[in-house]
Coordinates of C-alpha atoms in Angstrom, one line a residue:
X1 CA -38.8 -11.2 35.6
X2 CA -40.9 -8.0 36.6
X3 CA -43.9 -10.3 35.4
X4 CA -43.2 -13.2 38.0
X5 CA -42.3 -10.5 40.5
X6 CA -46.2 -9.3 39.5
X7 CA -48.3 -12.5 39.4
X8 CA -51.3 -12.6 41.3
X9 CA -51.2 -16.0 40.7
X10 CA -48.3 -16.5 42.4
X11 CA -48.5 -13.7 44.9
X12 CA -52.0 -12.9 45.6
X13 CA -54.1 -10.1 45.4
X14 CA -51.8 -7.8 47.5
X15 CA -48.7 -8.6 45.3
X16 CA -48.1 -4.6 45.5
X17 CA -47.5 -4.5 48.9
X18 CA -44.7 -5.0 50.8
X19 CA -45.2 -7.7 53.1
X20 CA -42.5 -10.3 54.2
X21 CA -44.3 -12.2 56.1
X22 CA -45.1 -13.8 52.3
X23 CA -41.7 -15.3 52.5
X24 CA -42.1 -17.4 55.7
X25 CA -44.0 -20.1 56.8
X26 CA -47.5 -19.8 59.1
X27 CA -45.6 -20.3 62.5
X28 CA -43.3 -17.6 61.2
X29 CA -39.9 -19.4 62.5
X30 CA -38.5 -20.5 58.7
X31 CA -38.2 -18.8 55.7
X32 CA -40.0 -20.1 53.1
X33 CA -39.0 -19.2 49.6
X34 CA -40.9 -20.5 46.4
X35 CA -39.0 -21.4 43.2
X36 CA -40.1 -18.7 41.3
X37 CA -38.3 -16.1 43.6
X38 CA -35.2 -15.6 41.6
X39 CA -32.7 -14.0 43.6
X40 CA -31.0 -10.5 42.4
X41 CA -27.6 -12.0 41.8
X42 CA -29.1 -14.7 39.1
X43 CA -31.1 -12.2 37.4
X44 CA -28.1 -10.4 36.9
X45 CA -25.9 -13.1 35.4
X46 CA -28.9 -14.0 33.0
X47 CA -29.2 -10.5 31.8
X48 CA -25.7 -9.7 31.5
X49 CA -25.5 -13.6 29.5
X50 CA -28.1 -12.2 27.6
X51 CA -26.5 -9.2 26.3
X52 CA -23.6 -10.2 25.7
X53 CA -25.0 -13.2 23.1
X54 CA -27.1 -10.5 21.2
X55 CA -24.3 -8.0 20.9
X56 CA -22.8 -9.0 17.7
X57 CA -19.7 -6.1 18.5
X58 CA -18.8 -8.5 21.5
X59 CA -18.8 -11.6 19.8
X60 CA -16.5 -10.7 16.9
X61 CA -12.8 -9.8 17.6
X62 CA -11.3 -7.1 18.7
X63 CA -8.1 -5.5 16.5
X64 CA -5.1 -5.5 18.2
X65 CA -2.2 -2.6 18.6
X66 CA 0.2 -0.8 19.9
X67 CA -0.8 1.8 23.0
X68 CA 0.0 5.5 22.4
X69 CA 0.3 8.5 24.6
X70 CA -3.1 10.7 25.2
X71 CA -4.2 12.8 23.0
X72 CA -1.1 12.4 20.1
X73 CA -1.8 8.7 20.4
X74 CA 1.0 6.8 18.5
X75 CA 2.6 9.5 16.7
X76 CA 5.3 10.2 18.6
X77 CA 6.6 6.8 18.1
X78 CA 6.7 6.9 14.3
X79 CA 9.5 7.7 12.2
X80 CA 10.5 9.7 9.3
X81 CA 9.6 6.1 7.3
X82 CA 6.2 5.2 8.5
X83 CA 5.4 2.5 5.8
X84 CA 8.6 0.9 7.5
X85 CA 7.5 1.2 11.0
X86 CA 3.9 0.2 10.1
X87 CA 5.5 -2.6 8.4
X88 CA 7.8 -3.8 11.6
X89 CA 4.7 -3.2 14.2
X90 CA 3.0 -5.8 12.4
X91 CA 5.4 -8.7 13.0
X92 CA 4.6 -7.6 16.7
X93 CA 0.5 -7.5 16.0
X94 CA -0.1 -9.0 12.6
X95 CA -1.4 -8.2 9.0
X96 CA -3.9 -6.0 10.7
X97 CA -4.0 -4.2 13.9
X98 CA -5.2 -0.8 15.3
X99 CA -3.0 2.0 15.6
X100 CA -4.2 5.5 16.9
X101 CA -2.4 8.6 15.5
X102 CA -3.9 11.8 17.4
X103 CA -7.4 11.3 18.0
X104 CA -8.1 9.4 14.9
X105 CA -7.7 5.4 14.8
X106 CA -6.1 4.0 12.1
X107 CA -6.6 0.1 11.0
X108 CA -3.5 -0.8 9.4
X109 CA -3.6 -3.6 6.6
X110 CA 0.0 -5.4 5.2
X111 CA -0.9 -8.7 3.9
X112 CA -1.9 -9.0 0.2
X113 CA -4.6 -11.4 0.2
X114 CA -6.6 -9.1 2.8
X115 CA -6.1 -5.9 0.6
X116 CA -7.5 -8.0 -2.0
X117 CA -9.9 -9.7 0.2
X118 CA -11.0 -6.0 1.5
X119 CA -10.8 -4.1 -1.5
X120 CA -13.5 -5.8 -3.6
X121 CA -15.7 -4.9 -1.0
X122 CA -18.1 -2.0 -1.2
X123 CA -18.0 -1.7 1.9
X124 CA -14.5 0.0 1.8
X125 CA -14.8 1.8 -1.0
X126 CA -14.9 5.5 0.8
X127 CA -12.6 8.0 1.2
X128 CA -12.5 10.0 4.5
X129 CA -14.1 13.2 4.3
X130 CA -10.9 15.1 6.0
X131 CA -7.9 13.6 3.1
X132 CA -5.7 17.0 2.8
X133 CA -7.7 17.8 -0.3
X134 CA -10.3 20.5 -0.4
X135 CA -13.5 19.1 -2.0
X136 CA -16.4 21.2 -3.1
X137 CA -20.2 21.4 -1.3
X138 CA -21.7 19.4 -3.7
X139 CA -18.6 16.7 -3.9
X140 CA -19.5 16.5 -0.4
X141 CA -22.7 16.6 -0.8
X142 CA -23.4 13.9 -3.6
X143 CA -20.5 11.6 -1.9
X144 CA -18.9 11.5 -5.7
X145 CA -15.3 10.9 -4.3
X146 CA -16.0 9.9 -1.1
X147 CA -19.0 7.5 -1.0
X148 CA -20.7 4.8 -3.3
X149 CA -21.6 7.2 -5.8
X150 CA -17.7 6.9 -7.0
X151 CA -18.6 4.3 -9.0
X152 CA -20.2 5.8 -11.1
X153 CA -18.0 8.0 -11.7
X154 CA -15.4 5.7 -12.1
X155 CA -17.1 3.4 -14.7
X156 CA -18.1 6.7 -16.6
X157 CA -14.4 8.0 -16.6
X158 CA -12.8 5.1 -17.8
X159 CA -15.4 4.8 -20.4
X160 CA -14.6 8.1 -21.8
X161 CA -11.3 7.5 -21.6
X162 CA -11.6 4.3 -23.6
X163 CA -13.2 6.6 -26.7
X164 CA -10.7 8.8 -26.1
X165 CA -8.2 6.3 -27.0
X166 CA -6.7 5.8 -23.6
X167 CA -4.0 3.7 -24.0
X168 CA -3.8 3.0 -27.6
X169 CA -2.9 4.3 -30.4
X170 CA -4.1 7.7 -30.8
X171 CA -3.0 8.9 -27.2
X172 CA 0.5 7.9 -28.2
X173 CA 0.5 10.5 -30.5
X174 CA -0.6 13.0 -27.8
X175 CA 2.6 12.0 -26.1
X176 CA 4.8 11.7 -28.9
X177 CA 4.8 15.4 -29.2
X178 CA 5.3 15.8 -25.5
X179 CA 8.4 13.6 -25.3
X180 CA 10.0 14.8 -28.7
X181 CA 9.8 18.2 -26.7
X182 CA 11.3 16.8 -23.8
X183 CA 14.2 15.5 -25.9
X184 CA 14.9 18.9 -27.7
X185 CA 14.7 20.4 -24.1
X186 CA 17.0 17.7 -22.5
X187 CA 19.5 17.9 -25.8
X188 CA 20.1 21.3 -24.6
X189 CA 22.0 20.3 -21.3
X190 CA 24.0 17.4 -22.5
X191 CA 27.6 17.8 -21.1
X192 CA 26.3 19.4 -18.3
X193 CA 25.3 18.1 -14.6
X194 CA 21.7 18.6 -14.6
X195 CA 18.4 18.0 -12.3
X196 CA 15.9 16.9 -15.1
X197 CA 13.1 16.9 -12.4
X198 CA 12.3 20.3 -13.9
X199 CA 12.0 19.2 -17.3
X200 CA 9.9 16.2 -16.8
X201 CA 6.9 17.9 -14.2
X202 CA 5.5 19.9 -16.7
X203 CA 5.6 17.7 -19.6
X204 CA 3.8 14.8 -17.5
X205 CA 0.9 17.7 -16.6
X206 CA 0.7 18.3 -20.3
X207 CA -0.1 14.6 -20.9
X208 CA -3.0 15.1 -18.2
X209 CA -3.8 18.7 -20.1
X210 CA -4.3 16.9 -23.3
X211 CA -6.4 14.4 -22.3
X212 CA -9.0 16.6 -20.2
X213 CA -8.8 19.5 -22.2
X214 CA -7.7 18.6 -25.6
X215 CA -4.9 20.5 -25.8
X216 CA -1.2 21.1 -25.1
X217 CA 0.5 24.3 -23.9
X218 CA 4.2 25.5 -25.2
X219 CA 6.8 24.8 -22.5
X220 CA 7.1 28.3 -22.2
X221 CA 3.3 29.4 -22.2
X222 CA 3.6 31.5 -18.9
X223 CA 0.0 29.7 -18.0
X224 CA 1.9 26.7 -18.3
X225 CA 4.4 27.8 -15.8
X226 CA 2.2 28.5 -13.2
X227 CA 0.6 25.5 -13.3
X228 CA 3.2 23.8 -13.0
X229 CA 4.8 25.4 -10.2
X230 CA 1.0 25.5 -8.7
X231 CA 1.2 21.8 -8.9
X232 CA 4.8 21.4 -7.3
X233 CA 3.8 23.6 -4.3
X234 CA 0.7 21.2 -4.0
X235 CA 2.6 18.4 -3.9
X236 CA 4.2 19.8 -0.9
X237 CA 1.9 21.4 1.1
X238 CA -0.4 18.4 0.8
X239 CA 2.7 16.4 2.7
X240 CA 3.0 18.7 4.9
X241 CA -0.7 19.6 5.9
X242 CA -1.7 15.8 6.5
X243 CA -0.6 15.2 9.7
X244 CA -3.5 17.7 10.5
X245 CA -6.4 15.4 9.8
X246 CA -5.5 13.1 12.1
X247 CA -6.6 16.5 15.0
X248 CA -9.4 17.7 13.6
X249 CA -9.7 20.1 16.3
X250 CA -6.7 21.8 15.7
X251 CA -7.2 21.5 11.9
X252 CA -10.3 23.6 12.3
X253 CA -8.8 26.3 14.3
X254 CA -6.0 26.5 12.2
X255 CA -8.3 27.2 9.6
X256 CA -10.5 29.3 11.2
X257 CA -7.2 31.8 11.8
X258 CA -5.8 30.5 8.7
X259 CA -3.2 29.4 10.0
X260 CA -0.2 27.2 8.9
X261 CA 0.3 25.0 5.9
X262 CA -3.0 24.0 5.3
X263 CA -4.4 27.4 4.3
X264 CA -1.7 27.9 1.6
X265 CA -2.7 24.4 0.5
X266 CA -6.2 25.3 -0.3
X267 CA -5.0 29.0 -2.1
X268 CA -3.0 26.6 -4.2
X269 CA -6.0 24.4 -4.6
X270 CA -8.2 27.2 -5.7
X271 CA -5.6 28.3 -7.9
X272 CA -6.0 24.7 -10.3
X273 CA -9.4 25.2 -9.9
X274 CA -9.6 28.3 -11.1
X275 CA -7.7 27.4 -14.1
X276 CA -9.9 24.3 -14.8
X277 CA -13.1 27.2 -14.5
X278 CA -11.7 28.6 -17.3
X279 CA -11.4 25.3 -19.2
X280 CA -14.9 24.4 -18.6
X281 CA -16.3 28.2 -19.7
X282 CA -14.2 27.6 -23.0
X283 CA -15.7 24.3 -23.4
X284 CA -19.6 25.4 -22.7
X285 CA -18.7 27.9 -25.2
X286 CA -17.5 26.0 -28.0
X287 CA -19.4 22.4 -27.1
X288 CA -20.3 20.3 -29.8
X289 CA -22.1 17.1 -28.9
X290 CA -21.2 15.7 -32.1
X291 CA -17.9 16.1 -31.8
X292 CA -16.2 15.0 -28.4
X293 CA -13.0 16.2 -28.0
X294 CA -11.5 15.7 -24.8
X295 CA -13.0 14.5 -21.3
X296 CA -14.2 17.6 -20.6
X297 CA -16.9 17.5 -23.0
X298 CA -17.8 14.2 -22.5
X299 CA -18.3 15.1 -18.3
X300 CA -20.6 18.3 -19.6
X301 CA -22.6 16.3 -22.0
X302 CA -22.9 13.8 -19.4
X303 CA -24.3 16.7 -17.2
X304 CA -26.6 17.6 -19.2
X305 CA -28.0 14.4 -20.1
X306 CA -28.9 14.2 -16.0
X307 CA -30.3 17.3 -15.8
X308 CA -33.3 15.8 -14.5
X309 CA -32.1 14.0 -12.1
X310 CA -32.3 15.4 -8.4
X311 CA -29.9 12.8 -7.4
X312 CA -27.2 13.3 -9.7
X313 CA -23.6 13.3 -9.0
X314 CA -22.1 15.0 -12.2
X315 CA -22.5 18.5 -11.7
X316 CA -19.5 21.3 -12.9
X317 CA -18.0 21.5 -9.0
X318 CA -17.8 17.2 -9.4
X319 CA -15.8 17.7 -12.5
X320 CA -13.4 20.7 -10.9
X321 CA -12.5 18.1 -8.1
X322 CA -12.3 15.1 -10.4
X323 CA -10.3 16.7 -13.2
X324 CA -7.7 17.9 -10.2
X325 CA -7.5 14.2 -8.8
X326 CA -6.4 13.4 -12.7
X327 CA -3.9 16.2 -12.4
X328 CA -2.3 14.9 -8.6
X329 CA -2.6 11.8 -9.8
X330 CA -2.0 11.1 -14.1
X331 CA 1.2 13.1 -13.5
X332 CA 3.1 12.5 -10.2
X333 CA 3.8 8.7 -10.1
X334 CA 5.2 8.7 -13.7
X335 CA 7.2 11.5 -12.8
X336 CA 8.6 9.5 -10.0
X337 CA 8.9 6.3 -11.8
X338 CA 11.0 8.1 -14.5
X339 CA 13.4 9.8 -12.1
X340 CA 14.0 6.9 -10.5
X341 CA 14.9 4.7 -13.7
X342 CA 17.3 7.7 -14.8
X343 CA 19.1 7.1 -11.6
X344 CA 18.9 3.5 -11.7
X345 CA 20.6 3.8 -15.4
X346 CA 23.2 6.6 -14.1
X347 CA 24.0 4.1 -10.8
X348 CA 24.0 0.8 -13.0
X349 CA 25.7 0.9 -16.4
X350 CA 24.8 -2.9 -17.0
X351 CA 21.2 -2.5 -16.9
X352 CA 21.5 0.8 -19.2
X353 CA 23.3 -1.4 -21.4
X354 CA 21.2 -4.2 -21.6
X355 CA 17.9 -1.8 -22.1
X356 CA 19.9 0.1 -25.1
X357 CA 20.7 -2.9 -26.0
X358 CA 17.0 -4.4 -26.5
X359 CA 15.9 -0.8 -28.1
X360 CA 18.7 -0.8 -31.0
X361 CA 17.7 -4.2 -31.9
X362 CA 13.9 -3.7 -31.5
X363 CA 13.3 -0.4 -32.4
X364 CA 16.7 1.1 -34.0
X365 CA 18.2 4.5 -33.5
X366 CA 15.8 6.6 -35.4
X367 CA 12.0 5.4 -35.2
X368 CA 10.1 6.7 -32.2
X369 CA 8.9 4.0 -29.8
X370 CA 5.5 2.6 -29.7
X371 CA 3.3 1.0 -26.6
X372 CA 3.8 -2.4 -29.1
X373 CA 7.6 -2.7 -28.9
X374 CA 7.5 -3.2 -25.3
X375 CA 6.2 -7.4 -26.4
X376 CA 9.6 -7.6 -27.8
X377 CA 11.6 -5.7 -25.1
X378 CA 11.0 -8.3 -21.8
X379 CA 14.0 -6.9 -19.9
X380 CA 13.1 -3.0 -20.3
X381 CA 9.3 -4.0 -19.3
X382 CA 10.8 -6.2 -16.5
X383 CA 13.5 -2.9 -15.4
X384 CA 10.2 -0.9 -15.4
X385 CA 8.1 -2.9 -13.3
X386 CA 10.8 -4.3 -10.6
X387 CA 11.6 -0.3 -10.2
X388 CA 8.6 0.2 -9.0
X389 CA 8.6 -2.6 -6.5
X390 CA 12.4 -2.1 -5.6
X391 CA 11.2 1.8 -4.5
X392 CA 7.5 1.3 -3.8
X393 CA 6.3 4.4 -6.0
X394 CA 3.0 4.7 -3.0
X395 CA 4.8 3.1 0.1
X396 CA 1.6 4.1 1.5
X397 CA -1.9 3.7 -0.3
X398 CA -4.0 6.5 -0.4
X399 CA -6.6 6.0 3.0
X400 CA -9.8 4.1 2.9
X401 CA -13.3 4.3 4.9
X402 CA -15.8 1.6 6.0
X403 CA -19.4 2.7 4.3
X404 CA -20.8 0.0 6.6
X405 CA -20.0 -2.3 10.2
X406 CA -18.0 -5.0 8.5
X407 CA -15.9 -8.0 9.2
X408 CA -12.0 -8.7 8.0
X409 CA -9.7 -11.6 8.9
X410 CA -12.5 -12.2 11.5
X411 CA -11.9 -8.4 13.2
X412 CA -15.1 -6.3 13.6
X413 CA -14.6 -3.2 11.2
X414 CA -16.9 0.0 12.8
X415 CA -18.5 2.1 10.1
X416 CA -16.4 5.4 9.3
X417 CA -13.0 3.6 10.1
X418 CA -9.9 4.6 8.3
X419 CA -8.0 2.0 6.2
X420 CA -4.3 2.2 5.4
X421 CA -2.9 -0.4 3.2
X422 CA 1.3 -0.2 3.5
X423 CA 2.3 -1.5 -0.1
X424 CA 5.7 -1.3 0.9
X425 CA 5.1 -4.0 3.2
X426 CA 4.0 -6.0 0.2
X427 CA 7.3 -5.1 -1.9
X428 CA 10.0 -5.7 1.2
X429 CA 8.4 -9.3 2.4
X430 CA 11.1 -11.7 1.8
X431 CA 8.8 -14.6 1.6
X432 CA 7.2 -13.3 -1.4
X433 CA 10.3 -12.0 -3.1
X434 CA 13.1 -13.8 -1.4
X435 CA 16.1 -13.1 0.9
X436 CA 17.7 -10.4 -2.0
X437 CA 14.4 -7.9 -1.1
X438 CA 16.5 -5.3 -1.3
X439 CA 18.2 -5.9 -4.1
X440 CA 17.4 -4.4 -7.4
X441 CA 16.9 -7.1 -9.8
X442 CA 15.0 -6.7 -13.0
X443 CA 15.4 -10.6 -13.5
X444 CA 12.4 -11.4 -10.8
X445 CA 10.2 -10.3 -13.2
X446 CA 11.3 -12.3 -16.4
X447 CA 10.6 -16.3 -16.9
X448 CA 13.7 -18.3 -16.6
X449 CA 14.8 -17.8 -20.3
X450 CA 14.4 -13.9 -20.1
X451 CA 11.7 -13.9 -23.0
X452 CA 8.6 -13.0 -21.4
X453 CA 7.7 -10.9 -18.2
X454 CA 6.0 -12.6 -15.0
X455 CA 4.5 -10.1 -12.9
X456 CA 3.3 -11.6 -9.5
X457 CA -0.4 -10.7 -8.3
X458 CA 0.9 -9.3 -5.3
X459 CA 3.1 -6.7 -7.0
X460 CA 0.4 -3.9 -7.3
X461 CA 1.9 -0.1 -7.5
X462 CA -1.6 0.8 -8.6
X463 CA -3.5 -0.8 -5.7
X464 CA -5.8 -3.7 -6.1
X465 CA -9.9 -4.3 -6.1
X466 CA -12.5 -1.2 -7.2
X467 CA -11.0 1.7 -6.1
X468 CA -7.5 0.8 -8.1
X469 CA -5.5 3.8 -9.8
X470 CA -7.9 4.2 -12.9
X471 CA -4.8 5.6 -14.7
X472 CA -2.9 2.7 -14.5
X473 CA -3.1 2.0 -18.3
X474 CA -2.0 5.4 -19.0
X475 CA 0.6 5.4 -16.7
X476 CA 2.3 2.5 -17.8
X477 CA 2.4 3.7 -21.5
X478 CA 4.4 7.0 -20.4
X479 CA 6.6 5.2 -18.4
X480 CA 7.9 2.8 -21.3
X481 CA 7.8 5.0 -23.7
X482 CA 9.1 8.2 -22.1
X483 CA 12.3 5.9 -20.5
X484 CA 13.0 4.3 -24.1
X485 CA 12.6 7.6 -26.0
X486 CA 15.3 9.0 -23.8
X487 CA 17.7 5.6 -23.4
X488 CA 17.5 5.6 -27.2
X489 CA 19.2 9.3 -27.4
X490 CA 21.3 9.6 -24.4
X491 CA 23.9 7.7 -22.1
X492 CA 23.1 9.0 -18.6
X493 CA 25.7 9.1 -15.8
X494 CA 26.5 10.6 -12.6
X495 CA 29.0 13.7 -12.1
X496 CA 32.6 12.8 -11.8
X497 CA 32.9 12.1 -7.8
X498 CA 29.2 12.1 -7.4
X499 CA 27.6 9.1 -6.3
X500 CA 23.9 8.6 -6.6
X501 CA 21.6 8.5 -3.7
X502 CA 18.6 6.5 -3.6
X503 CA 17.2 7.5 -0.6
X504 CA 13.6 8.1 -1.1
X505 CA 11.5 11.2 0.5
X506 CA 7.8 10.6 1.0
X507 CA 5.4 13.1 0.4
X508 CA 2.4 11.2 -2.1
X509 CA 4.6 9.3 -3.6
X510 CA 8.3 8.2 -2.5
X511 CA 10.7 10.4 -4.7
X512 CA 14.0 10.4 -5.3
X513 CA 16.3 13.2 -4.0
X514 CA 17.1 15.8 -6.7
X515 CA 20.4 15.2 -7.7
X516 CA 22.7 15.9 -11.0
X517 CA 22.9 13.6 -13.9
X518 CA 24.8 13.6 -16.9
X519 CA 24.1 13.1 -20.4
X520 CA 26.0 11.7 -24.1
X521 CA 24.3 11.5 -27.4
X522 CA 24.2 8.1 -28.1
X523 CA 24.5 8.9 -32.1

């Protein structure tokens, strides 16, 4: 418009002057105002058109949500059960919506098909750089964990993993020891009211210990010990601390003073780290590249076959931060899963019966389990998997981050948003499970003869798409075999007068309360 305004053409030679008398006629009684003079309130509608059908921010969607309060945002408003309060504010906004907690918003997802939908997408692959976890400079630096890079390190893991004999024969034997352990251990307290949580932390870090580092420590190795009550205190401090990164004000200063929860958190950090140093100078030491024995030598010949490469994400800090997500991980939602079946046989004599029942026929009294039994065992595999379903191991999926401006369920997705998926959500929904939800039913998951399992797609306690639990495998050999290796030797019940409580506390996972249980030699 500045060019009409300008046209000599149009205007004459004096089109910089200011001259009215332009704009009326020669007798000077009528204005007289060519076509081409396009008045001020026009222009603005056509440039304010204009913008708004290039932006592509305005054209898309805007999520909706609930309003919070300044500066704490929504928090006040939440509950001791967020997945259940994410979970009813959808009915109010839908499968996805916007929900601010602190200074940080938060895009909630509860419908399966847009996890699924979402999580096969690069583009939500990250992790935020502020999860309660400290991460080393170069993690940080190469993105390993939290960017693209991840999968890389992903496909590289499970490979290894694979020629470790992940999931097959040859780590059953790892765990075989473990559990026979476990049993002498658990043998020791029959007759007496008991809290097995004890027993069955530091055997599932063992597992973990094996794989990385090749090796198992004695239950009463005092190393052993203290990484084990290292990796409890984690597990708390990282509950309590997280509320911090949604202020990341105050999470600095409370660092800078060292102050509260979060500093302990990272001492306890170090402390795994340090041990895992120690791991890695025994394994430089001793490497042999023609003999891989664990994961650890596998990550440091990997290292040095990239040596070269500026670029490169496996470096020695990489490892320290991946081998401790294998530790949080590999060991806390079989722990949980476990606990929770032992209180689901103390609670429901039936289904402890009908689980005995499959392993006296299947396997017999005497032969240790194997990962193979569980084809002719539908009703223990089904037990195993509606557990985790009836309880939600993760009510609350580990948080996501948009690498990229995206699009889901035709909402514009900013780069660097946080992603929360509530699996819960996905486990209570009565239209995919029916009006008995809440009920736990190990039929659900069996055909209707009983003979084979039917898992539903939508029943994911491992997540779904590219950033799924890579230990899923692993995990679901412990489970079976750690739950029939103790069903086959004991009777577990509850404490004359006791009743059990299934009320779940959420830190990572949702665990059961620690409470006494009872055991009988079967034989």
């Amino acid at each position: 418009m500045w060019a009409v305004d300008n046209d000599t053409k149009l205007w004459g030679n004096d089109v910089q002057e200011y001259k009215p008398e332009r704009i009326l006629s020669e007798d000077g009684k009528k204005v007289f105002k060519p076509e081409y003079a396009i008045p001020f309130s026009t222009a603005l509608f056509i440039l304010l058109v204009s913008i708004w059908l290039t932006s592509g921010k305005s054209t898309k969607k805007q999520l909706p949500g609930p309003i919070g309060l300044p500066i704490v945002g929504y928090i006040p408003f939440m509950t001791k059960k967020p997945y259940v309060k994410l979970t009813e504010l959808s009915k109010t906004y839908g499968p996805i919506y916007k929900v601010q907690l602190g200074s940080i918003d938060i895009i909630v997802i509860t419908d399966y098909k847009l996890m699924k939908e979402a999580f096969s997408k690069d583009v939500f692959m990250g992790r935020p750089p502020d999860l309660p976890f400290e991460l080393s400079e170069d993690t940080l630096r190469t993105e390993a964990i939290t960017g693209m890079p991840w999968k890389e390190q992903r496909r590289f893991s499970l490979h290894m993993l694979r020629d470790l004999g992940f999931g097959k024969t040859k780590m059953e034997e790892h765990m075989k020891e473990e559990i026979l352990e476990l049993l002498q251990r658990m043998s020791e307290h029959v007759g007496k009211p008991t809290k097995f949580s004890f027993l069955l932390a530091p055997s599932m870090s063992n597992n973990i210990a094996s794989l990385l580092f090749g090796h198992r420590m004695k239950y009463d190795d005092p190393q052993r010990q203290k990484l084990d009550a290292t990796l409890r205190e984690v597990g708390i401090l990282a509950g309590s601390s997280a509320w911090q990164m949604f202020f990341p004000w105050l999470r600095k200063t409370l660092c800078y003073f060292n102050i509260g929860s979060k500093e302990k958190l990272v001492k306890m950090l170090n402390e795994i780290k340090k041990y895992c140093r120690n791991e890695l100078k025994k394994h430089e030491e001793t490497l042999d590249p023609d003999n891989i024995r664990d994961f650890m030598d596998g990550y440091l010949l990997e290292i040095q076959k990239r040596s070269n490469d500026p670029n490169t994400t496996f470096t020695k800090e990489v490892l320290g931060d991946v081998a401790g997500a294998f530790f949080g991980g590999g060991s806390e939602t079989v722990k949980v899963a476990i606990e929770w079946m032992l209180l689901i046989s103390a609670k429901f004599p039936k289904i402890q019966k009908r689980i005995q029942a499959e392993i006296d026929e299947v396997i017999g009294p005497d032969r240790f389990p194997t990962w193979q039994d569980r084809l002719s065992m539908p009703f223990t595999e089904a037990a195993i998997v509606e557990v985790m379903r009836w309880r939600t191991i993760v009510p609350l999926n580990l948080m996501r981050y948009t690498l990229q401006d995206t699009e889901l369920n035709g909402y514009f997705i900013p780069k660097h948003s946080r992603i929360l998926s509530v699996l819960w959500s996905l486990d209570n929904d009565t239209n995919l499970w029916g009006n008995d939800v809440q009920e736990y039913k190990p039929e659900r998951m069996l055909s209707e003869d009983g003979k084979k399992v039917v898992k539903p797609e939508h029943a994911i306690p491992f997540s779904v798409g590219k950033r799924s639990c890579p230990g899923k495998a692993l995990a679901e050999v412990e489970v079976f075999l750690y739950l029939v290796a103790i069903l086959q030797k004991f009777e577990i019940s509850a404490p004359a007068g006791k009743e059990i409580d299934f009320e779940g506390e959420l830190g990572f996972s949702l665990q059961p309360k620690k409470q006494d249980l009872c055991l009988k030699l079967r034989h």
